[in-house]
Coordinates of C-alpha atoms in Angstrom, one line a residue:
X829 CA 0.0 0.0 0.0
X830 CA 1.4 4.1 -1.0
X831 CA 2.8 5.6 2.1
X832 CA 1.8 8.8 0.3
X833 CA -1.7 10.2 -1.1
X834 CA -0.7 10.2 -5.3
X835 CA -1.4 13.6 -6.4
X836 CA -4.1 13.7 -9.4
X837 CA -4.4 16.5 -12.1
X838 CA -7.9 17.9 -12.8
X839 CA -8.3 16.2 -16.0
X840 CA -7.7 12.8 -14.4
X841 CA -10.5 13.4 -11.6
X842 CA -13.7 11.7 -12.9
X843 CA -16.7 13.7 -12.2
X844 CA -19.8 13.2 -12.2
X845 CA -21.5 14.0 -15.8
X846 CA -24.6 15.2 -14.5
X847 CA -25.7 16.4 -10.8
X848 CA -29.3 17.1 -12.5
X849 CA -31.7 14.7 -11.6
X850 CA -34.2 13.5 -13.8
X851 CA -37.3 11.5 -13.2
X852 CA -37.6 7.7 -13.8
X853 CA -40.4 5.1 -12.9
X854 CA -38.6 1.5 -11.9
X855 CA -40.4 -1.7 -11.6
X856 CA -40.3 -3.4 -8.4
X857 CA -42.3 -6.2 -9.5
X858 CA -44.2 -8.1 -12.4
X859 CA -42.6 -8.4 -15.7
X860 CA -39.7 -6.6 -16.6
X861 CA -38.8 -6.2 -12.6
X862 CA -35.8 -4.3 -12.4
X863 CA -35.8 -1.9 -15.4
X864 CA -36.3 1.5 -15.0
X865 CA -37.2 4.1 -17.7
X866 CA -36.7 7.7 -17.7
X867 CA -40.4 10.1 -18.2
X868 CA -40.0 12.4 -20.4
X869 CA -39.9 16.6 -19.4
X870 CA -42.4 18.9 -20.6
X871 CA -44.6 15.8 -22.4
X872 CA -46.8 12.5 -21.5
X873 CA -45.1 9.0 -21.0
X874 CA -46.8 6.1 -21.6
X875 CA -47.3 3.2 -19.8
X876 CA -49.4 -0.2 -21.4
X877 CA -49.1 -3.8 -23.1
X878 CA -48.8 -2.2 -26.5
X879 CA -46.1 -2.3 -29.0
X880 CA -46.2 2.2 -28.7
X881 CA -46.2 2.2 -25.7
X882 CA -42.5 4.1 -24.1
X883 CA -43.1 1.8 -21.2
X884 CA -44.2 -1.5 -22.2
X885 CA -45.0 -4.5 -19.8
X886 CA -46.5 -8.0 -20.9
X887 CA -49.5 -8.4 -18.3
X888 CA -52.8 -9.8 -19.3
X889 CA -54.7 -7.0 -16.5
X890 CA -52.8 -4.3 -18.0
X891 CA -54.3 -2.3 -21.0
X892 CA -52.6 -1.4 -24.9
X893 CA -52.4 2.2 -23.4
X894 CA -53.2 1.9 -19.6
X895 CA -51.7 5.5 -18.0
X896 CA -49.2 8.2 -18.7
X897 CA -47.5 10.1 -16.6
X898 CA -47.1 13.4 -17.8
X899 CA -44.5 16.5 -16.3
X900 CA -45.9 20.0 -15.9
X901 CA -43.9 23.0 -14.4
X902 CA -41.6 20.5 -13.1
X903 CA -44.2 18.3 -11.5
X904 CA -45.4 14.7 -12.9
X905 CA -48.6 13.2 -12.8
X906 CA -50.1 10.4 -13.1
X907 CA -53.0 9.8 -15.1
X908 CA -55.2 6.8 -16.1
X909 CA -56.1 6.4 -19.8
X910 CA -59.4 4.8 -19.7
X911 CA -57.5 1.3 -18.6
X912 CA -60.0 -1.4 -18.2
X913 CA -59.0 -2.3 -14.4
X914 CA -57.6 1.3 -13.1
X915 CA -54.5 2.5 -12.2
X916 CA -53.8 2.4 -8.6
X917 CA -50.8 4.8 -6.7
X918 CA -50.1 3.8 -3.1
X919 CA -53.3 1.6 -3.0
X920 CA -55.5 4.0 -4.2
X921 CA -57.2 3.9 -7.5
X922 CA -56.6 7.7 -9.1
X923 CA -57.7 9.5 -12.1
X924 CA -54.6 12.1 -11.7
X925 CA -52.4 12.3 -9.5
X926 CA -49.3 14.8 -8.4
X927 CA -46.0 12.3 -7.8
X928 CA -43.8 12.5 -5.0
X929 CA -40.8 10.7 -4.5
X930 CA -40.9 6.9 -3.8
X931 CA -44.7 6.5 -4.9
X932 CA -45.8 2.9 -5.7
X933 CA -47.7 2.6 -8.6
X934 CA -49.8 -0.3 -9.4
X935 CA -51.2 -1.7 -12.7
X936 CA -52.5 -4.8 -13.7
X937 CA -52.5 -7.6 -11.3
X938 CA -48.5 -7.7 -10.4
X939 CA -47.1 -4.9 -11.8
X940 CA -45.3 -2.2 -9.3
X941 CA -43.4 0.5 -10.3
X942 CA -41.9 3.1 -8.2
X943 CA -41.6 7.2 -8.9
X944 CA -38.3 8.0 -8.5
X945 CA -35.5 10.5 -9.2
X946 CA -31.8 9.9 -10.4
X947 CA -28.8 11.6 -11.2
X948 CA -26.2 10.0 -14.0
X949 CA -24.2 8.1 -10.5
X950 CA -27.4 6.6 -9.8
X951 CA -28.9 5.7 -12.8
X952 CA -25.5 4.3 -14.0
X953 CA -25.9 2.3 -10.6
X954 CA -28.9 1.2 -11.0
X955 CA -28.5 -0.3 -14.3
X956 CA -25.8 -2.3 -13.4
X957 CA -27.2 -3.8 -10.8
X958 CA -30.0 -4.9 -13.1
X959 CA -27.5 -6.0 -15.5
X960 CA -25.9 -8.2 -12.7
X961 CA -29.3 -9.5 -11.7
X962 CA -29.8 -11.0 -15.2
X963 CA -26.5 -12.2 -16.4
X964 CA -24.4 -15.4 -16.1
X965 CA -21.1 -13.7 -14.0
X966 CA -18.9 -16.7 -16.0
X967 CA -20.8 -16.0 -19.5
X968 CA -21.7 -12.3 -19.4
X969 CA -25.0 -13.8 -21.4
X970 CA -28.1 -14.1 -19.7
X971 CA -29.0 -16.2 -16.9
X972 CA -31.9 -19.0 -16.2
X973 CA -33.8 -16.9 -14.2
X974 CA -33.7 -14.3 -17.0
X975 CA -34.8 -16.8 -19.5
X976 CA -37.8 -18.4 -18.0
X977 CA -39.1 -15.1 -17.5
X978 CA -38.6 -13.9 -20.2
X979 CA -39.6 -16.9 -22.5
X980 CA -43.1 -16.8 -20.1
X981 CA -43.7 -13.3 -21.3
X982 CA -43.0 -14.0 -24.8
X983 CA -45.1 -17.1 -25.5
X984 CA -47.7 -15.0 -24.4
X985 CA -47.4 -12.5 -26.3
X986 CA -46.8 -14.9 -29.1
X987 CA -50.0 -16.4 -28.5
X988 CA -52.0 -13.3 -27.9
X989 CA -50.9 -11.6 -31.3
X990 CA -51.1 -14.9 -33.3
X991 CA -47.1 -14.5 -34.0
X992 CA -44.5 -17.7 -34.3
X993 CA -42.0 -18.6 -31.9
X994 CA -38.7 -20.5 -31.8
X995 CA -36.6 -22.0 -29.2
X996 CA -33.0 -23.5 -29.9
X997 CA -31.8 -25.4 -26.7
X998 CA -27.8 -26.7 -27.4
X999 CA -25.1 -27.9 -25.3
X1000 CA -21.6 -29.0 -25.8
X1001 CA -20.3 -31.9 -26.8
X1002 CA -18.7 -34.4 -24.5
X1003 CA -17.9 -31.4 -22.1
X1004 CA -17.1 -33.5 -18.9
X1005 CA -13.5 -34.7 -21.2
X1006 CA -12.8 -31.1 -21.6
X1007 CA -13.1 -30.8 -17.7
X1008 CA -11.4 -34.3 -17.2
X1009 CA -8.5 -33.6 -19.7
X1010 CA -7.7 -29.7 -19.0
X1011 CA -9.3 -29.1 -15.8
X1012 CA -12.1 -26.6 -14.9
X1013 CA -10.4 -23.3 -15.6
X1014 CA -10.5 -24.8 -19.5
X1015 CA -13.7 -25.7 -19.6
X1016 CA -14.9 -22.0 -17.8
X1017 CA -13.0 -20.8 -20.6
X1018 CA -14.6 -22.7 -23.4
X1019 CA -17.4 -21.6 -22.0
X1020 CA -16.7 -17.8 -22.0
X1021 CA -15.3 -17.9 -25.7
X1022 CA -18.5 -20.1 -27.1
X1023 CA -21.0 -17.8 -25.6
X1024 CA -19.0 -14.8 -27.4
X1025 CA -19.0 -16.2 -30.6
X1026 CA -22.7 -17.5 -30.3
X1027 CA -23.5 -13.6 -29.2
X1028 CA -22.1 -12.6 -32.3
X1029 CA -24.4 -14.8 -34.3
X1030 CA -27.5 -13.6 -33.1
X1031 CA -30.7 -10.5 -33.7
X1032 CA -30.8 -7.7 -31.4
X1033 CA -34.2 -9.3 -30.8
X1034 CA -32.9 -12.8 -29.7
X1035 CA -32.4 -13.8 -26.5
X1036 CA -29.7 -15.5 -25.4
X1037 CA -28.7 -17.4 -21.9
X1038 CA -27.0 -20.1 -20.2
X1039 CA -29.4 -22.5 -19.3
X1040 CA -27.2 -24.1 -17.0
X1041 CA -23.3 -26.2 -17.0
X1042 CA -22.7 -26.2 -20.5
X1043 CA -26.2 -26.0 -21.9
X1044 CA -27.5 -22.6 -23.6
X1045 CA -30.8 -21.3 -24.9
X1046 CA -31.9 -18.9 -27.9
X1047 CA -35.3 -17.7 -28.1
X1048 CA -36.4 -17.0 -31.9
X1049 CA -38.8 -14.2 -31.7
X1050 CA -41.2 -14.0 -34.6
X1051 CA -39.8 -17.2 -36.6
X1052 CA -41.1 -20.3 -37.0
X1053 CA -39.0 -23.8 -36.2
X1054 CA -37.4 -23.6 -40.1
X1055 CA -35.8 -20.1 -39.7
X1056 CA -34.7 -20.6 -36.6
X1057 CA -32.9 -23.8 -37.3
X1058 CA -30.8 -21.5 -39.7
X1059 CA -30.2 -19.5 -37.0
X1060 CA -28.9 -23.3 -35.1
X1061 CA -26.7 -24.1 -38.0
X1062 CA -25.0 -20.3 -37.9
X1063 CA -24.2 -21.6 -34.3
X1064 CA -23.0 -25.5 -35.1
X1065 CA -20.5 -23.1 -37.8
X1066 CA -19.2 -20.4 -35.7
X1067 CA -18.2 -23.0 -32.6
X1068 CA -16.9 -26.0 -34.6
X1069 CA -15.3 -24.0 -37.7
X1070 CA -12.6 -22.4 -35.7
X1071 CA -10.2 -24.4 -33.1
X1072 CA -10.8 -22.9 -29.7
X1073 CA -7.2 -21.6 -28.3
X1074 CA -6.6 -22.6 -24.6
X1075 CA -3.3 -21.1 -23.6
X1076 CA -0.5 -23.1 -25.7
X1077 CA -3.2 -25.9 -26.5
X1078 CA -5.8 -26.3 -29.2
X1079 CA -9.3 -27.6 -28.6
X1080 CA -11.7 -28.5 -31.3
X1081 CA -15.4 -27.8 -29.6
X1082 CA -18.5 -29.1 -31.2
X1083 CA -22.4 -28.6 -29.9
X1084 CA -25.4 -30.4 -30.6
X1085 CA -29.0 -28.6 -31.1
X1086 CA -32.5 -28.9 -30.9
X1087 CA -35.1 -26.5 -32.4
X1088 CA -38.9 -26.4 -31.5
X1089 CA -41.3 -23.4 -32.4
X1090 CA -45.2 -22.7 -30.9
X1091 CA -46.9 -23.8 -33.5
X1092 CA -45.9 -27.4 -33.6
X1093 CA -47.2 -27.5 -30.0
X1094 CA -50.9 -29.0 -29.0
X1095 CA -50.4 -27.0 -25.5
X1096 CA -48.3 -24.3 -26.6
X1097 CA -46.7 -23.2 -23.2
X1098 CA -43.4 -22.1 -22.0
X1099 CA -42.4 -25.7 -20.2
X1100 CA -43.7 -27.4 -23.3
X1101 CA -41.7 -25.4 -25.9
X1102 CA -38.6 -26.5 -23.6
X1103 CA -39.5 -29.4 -23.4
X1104 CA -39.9 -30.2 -27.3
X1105 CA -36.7 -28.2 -28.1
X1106 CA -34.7 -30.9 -25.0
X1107 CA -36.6 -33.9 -27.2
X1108 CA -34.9 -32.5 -30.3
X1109 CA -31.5 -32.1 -28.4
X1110 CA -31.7 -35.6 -27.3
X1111 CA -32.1 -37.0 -31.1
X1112 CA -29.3 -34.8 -32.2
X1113 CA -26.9 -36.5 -28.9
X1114 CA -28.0 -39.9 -30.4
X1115 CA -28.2 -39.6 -34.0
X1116 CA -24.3 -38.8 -33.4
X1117 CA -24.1 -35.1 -31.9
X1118 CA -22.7 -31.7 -33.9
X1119 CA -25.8 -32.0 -35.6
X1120 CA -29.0 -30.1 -35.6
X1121 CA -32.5 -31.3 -35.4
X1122 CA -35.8 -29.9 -35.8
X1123 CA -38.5 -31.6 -33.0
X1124 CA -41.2 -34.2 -34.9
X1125 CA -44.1 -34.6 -32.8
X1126 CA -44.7 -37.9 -34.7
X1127 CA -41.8 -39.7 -33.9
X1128 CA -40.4 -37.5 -30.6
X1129 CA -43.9 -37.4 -28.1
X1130 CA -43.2 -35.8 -25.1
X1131 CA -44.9 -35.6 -21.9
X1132 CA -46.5 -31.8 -22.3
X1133 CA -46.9 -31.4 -25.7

C-alpha cells in the first residue's frame, strides 16, 4: 500500500457528468422487474401492453395504453387512460395524480413500479445492478432466471398476437472430457469464448442465456422452427469451424441442437416449448451429436406437448 496520497491532475478526476436529476419510474415487480425508464420533461409517458407504448410490460390485466405520466412545471402526474382495471398509486385507485418521490404505482394484477428521481451516478448504478441481476457472472449472457421469464412473457405474447416462436436449446459436446482432460479453468474458458462467438451470431431481438453447466438457450422471436434452425446451424459453424485456443493448447469444440417453435405444439406453453426443443437435443446427442434437429411430434412425443 502508497505511504503517500498520489497527487491527481484535474483532468484525471472523474466527475460526475450530470448532478441534475431527472425522473424515472422503476419496476419493483411483475414483468420486466428491475428496469427502470426515464419520463419524459415537458410531455406524456406512456405506460401499457402495447407495441407504442415508451413503457411496455407484458401483463394480461394491464391495457394497450393503460396510463401516462405526464411532467408540468416541473411536476409529474399520473394519469389513467381509460384502462379497463384502473390505475392504482399507493393503493388508491386515481384518475390524476401529483407524484412524490418513492410512490408505488400499481397496474395490472403484479405490476409495481416506483416514482423515482436519479442523477447520472445513480442511474449508472442502478443499471448495473439490473444487469448483474440477469446475467451469467462466467458467460456475461443471460441467466436461467432471466430466460424463464422472459420466454413466459414471450409465449404469451406470441400467442395473444397470433405471432411464431422459436426456441433452440444446445449444449456441448462431450464437455465433462474437456473438464477431465484440462481441468475446470478450461472448460470456464470454453465456456466464456463459445457464448461470445454465439453472441455474435444472433438478432438484437434474440435472447440468449446459459441454461445451465454447458447447456445454452436462444429464443427465436417472430420465426417459426425452419428459420430458426438457420439460426442453429449459424451456431453448429461459428463453434466448430474455428479451433478454440486454450493457452498453448488447441481444442476442437462441437455442440449439438435442438429447435422447437409454438406452432408445432398441441399445448403451446413455456415448459412445453422447452420441453420439445430438449426432445430435439436428445435425437441430435444420439443420432451422433454436432448436428442439428428440428422436434417431430410424430416420432419424438413428449410428456407436455
Amino acid at each position: 500500500m502508497p505511504k503517500t496520497t498520489i497527487r491527481l491532475e484535474p483532468s484525471e478526476v472523474e466527475h460526475a457528468r450530470d448532478g441534475r436529476k431527472r425522473a424515472f419510474v422503476v419496476v419493483l415487480s411483475g414483468d420486466r422487474m428491475g428496469e427502470m425508464f426515464p419520463l419524459k420533461d415537458g410531455t406524456k409517458t406512456t405506460i401499457g401492453r402495447g407495441l407504442q407504448t415508451d413503457v411496455r410490460i407484458n401483463d394480461e390485466g394491464i391495457s394497450r395504453t393503460h396510463a401516462l405520466v405526464e411532467e408540468d412545471g416541473g411536476l409529474y402526474f399520473l394519469c389513467d387512460a381509460g384502462s379497463t382495471n384502473g390505475t392504482f398509486a399507493n393503493g388508491n385507485r386515481v384518475e390524476r395524480q401529483a407524484l412524490r418521490e418513492g410512490d408505488k404505482i400499481q397496474i395490472g394484477a403484479s405490476s409495481v413500479l416506483k416514482f423515482t428521481f436519479h442523477d447520472d451516478l445513480d442511474e449508472d448504478f442502478q443499471r448495473n445492478l439490473y444487469e448483474s441481476a440477469l446475467r451469467d457472472r462466467l458467460t456475461g449472457v443471460f441467466n436461467r432466471g432471466y430466460f424463464n421469464n422472459r420466454l413466459e412473457s414471450d409465449v404469451a405474447f406470441a400467442l395473444r398476437h397470433g405471432k411464431p416462436l422459436s426456441l433452440v436449446l444446445f449444449d456441448i459436446d462431450h464437455f465433462k472430457q474437456v473438464n477431465d482432460t484440462y481441468g475446470h479453468p478450461a472448460g470456464d474458458e470454453v465456456l466464456r469464448v463459445l457464448a461470445d462467438r454465439v453472441e455474435g451470431t444472433t438478432r438484437s431481438e434474440d435472447i440468449f442465456a446459459r441454461y445451465g453447466g454447458e447447456e445454452f438457450v436462444l429464443i427465436c422471436r417472430d420465426v417459426d422452427a425452419l428459420r430458426a434452425s438457420r439460426a442453429a446451424y449459424r451456431i453448429l459453424d461459428t463453434v466448430g469451424g474455428k479451433p478454440f485456443e486454450l493457452d498453448a493448447r488447441t481444442l476442437s469444440v462441437t455442440v449439438s441442437l435442438g429447435v422447437a417453435d409454438l406452432g408445432m405444439l398441441v399445448r403451446p406453453t413455456a415448459e412445453a416449448l422447452i420441453e420439445a426443443a430438449d426432445a430435439a437435443l436428445y435425437t441430435a446427442k444420439r443420432n451422433g451429436r454436432n448436428r442439428v434437429e428440428i422436434y417431430d411430434p410424430e416420432h419424438e412425443p413428449t410428456r407436455l406437448v
